[in-house]
Coordinates of C-alpha atoms in Angstrom, one line a residue:
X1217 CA 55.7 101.9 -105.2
X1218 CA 56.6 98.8 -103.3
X1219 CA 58.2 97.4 -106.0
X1220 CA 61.8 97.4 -107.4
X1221 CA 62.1 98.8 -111.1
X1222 CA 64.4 97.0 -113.1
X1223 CA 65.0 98.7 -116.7
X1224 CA 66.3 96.3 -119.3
X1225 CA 65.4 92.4 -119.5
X1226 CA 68.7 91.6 -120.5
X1227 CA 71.4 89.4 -119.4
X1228 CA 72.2 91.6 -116.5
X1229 CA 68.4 92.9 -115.9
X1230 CA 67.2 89.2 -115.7
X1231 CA 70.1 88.0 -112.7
X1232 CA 69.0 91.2 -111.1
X1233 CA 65.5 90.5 -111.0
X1234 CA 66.0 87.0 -110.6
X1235 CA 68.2 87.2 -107.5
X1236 CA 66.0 89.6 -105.7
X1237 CA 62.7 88.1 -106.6
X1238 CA 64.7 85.3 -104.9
X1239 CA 65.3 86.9 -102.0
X1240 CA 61.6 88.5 -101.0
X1241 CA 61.3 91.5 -103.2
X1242 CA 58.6 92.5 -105.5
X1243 CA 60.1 93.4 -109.1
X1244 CA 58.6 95.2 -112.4
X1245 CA 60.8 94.6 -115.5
X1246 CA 60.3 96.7 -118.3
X1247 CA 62.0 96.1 -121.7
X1248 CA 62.0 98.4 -125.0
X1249 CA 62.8 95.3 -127.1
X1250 CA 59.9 93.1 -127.7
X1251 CA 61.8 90.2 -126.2
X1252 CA 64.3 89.1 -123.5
X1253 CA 67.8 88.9 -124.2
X1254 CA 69.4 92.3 -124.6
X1255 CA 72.6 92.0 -127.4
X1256 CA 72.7 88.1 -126.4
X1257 CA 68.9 87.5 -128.2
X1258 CA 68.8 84.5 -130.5
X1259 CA 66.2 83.5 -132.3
X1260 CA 65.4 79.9 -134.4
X1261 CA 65.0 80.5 -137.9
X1262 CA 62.2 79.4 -139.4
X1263 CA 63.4 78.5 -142.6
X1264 CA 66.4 76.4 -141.5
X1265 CA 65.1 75.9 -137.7
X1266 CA 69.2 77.1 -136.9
X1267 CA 69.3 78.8 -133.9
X1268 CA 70.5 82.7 -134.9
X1269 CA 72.7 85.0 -132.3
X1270 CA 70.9 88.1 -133.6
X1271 CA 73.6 91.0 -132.2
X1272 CA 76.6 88.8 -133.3
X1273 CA 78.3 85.5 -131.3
X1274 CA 78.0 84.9 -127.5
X1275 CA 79.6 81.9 -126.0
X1276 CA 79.6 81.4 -122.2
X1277 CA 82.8 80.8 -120.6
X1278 CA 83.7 81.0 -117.0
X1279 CA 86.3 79.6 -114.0
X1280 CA 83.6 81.1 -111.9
X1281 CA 82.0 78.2 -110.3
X1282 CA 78.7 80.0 -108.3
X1283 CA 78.4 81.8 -111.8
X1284 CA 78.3 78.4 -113.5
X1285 CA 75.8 76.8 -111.0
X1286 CA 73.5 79.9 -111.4
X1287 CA 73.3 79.9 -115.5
X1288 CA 72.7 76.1 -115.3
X1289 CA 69.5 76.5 -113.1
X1290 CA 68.1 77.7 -115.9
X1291 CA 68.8 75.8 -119.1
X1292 CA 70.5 72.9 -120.4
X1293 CA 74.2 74.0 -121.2
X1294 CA 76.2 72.3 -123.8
X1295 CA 79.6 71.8 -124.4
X1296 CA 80.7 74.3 -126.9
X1297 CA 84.8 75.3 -127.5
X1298 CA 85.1 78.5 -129.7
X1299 CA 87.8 78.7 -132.6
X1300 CA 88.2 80.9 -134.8
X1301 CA 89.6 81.4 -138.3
X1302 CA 91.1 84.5 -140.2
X1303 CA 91.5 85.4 -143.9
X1304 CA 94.3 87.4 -145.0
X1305 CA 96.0 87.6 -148.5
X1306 CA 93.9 84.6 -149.8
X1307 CA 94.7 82.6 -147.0
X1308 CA 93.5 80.9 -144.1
X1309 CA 94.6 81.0 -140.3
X1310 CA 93.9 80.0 -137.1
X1311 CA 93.6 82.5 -134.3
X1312 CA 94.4 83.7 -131.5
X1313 CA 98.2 83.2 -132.8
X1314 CA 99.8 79.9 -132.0
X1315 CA 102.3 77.8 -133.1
X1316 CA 100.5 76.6 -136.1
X1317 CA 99.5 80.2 -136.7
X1318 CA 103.1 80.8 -136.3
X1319 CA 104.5 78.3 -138.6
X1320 CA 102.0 78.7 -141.3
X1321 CA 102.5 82.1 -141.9
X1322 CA 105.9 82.1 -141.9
X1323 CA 106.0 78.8 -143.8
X1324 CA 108.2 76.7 -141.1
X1325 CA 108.2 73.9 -138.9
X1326 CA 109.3 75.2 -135.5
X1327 CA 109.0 73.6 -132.2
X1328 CA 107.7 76.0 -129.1
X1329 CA 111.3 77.0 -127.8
X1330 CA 112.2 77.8 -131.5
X1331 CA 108.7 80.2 -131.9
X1332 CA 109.3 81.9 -128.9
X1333 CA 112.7 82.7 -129.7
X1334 CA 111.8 84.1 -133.1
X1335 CA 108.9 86.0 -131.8
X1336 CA 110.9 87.4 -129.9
X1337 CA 113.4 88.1 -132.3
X1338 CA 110.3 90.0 -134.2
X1339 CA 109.1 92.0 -132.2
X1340 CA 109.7 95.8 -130.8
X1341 CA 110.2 95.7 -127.1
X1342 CA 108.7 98.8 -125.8
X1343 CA 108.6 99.2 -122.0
X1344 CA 105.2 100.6 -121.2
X1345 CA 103.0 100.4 -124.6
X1346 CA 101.0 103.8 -124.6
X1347 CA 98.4 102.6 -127.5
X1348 CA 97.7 99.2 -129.6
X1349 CA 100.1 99.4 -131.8
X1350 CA 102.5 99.5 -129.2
X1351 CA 101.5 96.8 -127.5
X1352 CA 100.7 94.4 -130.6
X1353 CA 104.5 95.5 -131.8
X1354 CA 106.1 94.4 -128.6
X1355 CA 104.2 90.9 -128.6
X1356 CA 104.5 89.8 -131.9
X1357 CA 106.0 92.2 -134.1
X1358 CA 105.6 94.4 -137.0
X1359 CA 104.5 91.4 -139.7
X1360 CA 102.1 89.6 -137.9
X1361 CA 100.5 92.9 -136.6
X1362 CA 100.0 94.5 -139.6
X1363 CA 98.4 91.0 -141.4
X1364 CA 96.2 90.0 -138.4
X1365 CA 95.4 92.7 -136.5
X1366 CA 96.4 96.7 -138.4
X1367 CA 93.4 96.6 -141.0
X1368 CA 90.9 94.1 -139.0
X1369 CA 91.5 96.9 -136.0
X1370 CA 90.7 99.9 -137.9
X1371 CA 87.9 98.5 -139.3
X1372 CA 86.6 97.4 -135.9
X1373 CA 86.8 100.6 -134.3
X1374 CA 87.1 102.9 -137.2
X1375 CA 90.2 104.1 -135.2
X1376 CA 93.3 104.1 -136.1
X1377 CA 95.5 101.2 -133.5
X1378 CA 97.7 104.0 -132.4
X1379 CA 94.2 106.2 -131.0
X1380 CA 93.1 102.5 -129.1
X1381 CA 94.2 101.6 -125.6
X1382 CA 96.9 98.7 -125.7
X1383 CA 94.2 97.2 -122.9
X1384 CA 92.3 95.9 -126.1
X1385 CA 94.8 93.7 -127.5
X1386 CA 95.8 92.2 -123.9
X1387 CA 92.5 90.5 -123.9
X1388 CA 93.8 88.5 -127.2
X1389 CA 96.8 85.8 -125.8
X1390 CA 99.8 84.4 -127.9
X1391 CA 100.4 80.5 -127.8
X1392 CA 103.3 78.7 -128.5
X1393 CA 101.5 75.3 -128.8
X1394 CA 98.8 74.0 -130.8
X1395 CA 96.0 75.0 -128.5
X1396 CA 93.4 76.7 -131.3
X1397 CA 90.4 77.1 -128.3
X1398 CA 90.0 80.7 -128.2
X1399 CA 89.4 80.9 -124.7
X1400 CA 90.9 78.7 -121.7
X1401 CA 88.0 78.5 -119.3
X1402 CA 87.3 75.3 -117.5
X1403 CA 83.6 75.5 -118.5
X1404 CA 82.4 76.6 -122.2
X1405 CA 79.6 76.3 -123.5
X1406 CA 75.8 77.3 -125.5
X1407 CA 72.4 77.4 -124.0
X1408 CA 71.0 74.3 -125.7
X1409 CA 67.6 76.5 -127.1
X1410 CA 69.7 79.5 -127.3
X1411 CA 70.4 82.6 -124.8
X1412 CA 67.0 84.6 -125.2
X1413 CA 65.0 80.9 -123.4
X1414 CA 67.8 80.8 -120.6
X1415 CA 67.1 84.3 -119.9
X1416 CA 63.2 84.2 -120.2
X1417 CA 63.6 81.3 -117.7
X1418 CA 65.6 83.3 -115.3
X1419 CA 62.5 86.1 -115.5
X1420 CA 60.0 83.4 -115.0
X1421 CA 59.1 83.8 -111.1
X1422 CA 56.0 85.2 -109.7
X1423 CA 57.9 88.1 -107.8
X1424 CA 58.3 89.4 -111.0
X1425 CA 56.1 91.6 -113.6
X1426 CA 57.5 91.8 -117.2
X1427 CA 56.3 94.0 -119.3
X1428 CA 58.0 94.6 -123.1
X1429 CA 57.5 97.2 -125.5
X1430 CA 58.0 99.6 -122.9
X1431 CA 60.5 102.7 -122.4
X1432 CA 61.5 103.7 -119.1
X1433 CA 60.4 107.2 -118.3
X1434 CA 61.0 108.1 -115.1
X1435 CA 57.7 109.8 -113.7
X1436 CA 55.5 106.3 -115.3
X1437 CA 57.6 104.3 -112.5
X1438 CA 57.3 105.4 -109.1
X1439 CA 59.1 102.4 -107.3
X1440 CA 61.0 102.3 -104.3
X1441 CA 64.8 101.6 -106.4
X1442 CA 65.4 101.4 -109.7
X1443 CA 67.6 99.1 -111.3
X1444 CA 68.8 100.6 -114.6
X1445 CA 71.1 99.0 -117.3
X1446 CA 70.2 101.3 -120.4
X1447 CA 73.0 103.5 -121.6
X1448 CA 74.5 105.4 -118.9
X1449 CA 74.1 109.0 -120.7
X1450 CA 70.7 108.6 -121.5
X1451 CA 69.7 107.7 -117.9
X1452 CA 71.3 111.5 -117.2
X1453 CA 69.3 113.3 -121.1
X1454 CA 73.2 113.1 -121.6
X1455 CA 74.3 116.0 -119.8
X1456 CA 77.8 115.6 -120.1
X1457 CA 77.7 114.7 -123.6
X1458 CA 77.2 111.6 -125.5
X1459 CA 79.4 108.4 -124.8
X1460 CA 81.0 107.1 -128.0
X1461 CA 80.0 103.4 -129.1
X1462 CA 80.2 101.6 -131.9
X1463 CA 77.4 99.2 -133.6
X1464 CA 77.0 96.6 -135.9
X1465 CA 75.0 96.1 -139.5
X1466 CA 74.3 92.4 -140.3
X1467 CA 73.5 91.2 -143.7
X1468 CA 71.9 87.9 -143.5
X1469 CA 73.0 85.2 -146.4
X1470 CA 71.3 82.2 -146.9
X1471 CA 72.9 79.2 -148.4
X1472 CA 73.4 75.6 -149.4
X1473 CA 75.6 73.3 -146.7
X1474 CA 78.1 74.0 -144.5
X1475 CA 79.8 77.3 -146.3
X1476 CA 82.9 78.1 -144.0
X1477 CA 83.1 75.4 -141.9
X1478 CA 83.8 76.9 -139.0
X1479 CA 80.9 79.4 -136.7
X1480 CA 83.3 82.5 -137.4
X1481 CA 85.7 83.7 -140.2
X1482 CA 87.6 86.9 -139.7
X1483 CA 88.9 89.1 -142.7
X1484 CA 91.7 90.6 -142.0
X1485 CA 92.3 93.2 -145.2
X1486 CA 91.0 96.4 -145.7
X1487 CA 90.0 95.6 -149.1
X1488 CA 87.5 93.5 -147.5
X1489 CA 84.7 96.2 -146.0
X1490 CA 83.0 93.4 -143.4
X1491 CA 85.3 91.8 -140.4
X1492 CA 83.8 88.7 -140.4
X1493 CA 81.1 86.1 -141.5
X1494 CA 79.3 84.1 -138.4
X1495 CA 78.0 80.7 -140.1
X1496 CA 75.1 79.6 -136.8
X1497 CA 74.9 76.6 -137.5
X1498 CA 78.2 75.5 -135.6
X1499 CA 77.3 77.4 -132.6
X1500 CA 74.6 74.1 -132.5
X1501 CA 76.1 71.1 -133.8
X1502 CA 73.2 69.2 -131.7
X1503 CA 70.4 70.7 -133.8
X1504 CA 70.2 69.1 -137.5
X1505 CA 70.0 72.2 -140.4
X1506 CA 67.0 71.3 -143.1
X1507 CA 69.7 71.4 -145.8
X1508 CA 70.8 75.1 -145.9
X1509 CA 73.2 77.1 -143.2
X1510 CA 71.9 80.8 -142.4
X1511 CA 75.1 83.3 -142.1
X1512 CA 75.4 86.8 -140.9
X1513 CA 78.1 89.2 -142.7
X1514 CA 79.1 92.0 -139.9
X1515 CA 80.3 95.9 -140.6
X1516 CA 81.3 97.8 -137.6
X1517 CA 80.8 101.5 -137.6
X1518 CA 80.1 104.6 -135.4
X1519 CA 77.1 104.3 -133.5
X1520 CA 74.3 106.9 -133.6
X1521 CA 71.7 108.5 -131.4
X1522 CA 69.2 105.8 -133.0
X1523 CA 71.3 102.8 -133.3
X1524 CA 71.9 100.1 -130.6
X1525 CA 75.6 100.4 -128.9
X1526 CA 77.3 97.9 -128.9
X1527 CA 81.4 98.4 -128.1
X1528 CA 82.5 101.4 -125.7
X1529 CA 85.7 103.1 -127.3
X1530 CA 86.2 105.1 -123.9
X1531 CA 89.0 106.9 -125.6
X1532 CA 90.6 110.1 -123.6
X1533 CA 87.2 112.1 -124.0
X1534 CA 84.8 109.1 -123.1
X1535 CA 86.8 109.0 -119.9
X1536 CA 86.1 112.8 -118.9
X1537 CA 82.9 112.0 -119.9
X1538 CA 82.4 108.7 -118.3
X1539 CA 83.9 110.0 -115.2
X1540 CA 81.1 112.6 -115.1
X1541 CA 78.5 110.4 -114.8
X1542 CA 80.2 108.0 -112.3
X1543 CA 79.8 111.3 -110.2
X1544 CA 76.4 112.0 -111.3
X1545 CA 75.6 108.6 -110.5
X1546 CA 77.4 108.2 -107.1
X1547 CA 74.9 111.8 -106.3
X1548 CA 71.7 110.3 -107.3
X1549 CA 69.9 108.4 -104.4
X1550 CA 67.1 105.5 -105.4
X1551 CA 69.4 103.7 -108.7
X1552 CA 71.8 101.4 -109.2
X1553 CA 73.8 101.1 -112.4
X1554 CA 74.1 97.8 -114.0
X1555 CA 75.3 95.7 -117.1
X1556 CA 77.5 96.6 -119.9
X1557 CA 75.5 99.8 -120.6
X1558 CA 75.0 100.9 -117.5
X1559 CA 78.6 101.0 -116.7
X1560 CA 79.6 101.5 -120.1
X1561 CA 82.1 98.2 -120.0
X1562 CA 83.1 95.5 -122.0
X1563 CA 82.6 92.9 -120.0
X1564 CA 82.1 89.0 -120.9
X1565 CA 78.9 87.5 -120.1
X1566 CA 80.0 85.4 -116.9
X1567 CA 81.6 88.8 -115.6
X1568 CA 78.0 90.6 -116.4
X1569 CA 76.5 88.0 -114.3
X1570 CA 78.9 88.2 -111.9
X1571 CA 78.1 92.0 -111.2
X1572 CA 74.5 91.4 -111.4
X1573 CA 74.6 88.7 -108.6
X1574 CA 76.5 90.9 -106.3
X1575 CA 74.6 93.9 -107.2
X1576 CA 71.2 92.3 -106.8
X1577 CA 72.4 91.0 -103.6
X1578 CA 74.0 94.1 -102.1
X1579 CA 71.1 96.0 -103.0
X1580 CA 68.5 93.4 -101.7
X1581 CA 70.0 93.4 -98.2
X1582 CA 70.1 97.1 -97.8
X1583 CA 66.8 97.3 -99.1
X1584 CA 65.3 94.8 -96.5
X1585 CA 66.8 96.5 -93.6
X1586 CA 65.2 99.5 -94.6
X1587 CA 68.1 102.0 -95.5
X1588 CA 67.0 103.9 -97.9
X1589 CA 67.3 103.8 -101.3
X1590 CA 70.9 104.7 -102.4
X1591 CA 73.2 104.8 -105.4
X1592 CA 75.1 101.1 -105.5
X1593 CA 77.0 102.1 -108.1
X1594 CA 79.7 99.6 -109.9
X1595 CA 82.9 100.8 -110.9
X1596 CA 82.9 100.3 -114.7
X1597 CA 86.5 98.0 -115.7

């Protein structure tokens, strides 16, 4: 009863634990999976001993210097920059758009002030872009949205871009130099034995119980806070209704070399049912394949009461919903609402641990002045 109850050894459940372990308290982790890791497990292969991100990519990236320091307690990191290519009409391209992106597609040779004035020749202005197609119209224009990003999107999301926030495509920036790194963090990088090790280390502390293969129910767990970073709705037997998600289906593809040369592909037509083809062995350049690469073909679609969530679509009606059960939450003393799920976010990884550091910590204080137990609830993004 002493204890603290931390559902979920994921990403965010392991800071959590970790931080307050840390810090003098007591803590029971309990995990459904029968591993640590969450949607950021990997796994070596056995038959190509290439280490496997099982839910789809994860690369670290963060200006967030305490953040960095923390993750690198626990594992080797190694230098790792992301880029990614896209298929569309038999071709290949680099993304996020740049100049060469630019310049192949439109089969010139500009310099940036040249780009930038006929981007924004192409595109739509639009004052305040109400959806993704809006926003995607008003950046690039109507011939590089409707290659790159119309068909990819509605596969994605099973949604068509006019029903998505424009939020989603902000997250996506537009270059006018050769800069092909997908992101622009000072520090990027891969656990050098994968995520699921780092975060096993992180639970390794004899504050803390883990136990796997085990479900939260409530009445089992009599602890003086819980932690909780399942799915929101389910904490609450989803009494406001069900919030939307979509998952993913991998088909796993074994074969001789390097395939694609690069760790991801996108395919940008619809004709093409899957949005893109992870090859792991890039994500690893440090560990030597045994002659064949290991790839994972991903299809988005809706998630169901079985399946595991993966992307909140929060459109109009998640909103009501999700706004629900930030009051639900905010009225329920003893928990605190954590990680992607828990806030129903999508949040990068450095972000997630982020939260959980300030969570654990805000929590932990409280806790050892003796308030009692109270809702520290995060505001979801």
């Amino acid at each position: 009863m002493d204890r603290i109850l931390i559902v979920g050894a994921g990403l965010s459940g392991a800071v959590i634990a970790r931080v307050l372990a840390e810090s003098g308290h007591a803590c029971l982790v309990i995990e459904e999976r029968p591993h640590a890791g969450g949607n950021c497990h990997t796994q070596t292969d056995e038959r190509t001993g290439i280490i496997v991100h099982r839910h789809g990519p994860h690369i670290f990236h963060t200006d967030d210097e305490e953040v960095w320091r923390f993750v690198q307690r626990f594992c080797t990191m190694r230098p790792y920059r992301h880029r990614v290519i896209t298929q569309h009409g038999g071709r290949v391209y680099t993304l996020p758009i740049n100049l060469l992106t630019i310049n192949q597609f439109f089969g010139t040779a500009m310099n940036p002030g040249e780009a930038q004035r006929f981007i924004a020749a192409e595109a739509e202005p639009c004052m305040a872009p109400a959806n993704f197609e809006e926003q995607a119209l008003s950046m690039i224009g109507r011939r590089l949205y409707e290659a790159f990003f119309r068909d990819y999107t509605r596969k994605q999301w099973g949604l068509d871009p006019t029903a998505l926030p424009a939020s989603v495509l902000k997250r996506l920036p537009l270059r006018f130099s050769y800069e092909d790194s997908y992101f622009t963090h000072r520090h990027q990088a891969i656990p050098e034995d994968g995520y699921t090790p780092m975060i096993a280390a992180m639970l390794d502390h004899p504050a803390i119980e883990l136990r796997f293969g085990t479900p939260f129910v409530r009445e089992r767990f009599p602890a003086r806070h819980v932690v909780y970073s399942g799915p929101l709705d389910r904490y609450f037997d989803h009494a406001a209704g069900r919030l939307a998600y979509r998952t993913l289906d991998f088909e796993t593809v074994y074969a001789p070399g390097d395939v694609q040369g690069a760790a991801v592909l996108n395919y940008a037509d619809a004709a093409i049912p899957y949005t893109r083809i992870t090859e792991h062995r890039h994500f690893a350049p440090w560990r030597a394949p045994r002659g064949e690469s290991i790839l994972s073909v991903e299809y988005s679609r809706d998630c169901g009461p079985t399946d595991l969530p993966y992307y909140p679509i929060r459109l109009a009606a998640d909103e009501a919903r999700l706004a629900a059960y930030v009051a639900l939450g905010r009225g329920t003393s003893g928990v605190t609402f954590a990680g992607r799920l828990g806030t129903y976010s999508y949040i990068d990884m450095d972000v997630a641990v982020r939260r959980a550091i300030d969570t654990a910590q805000a929590a932990g204080a409280a806790l050892s002045q003796g308030a009692a137990p109270c809702a520290f609830y995060h505001p979801p993004l």
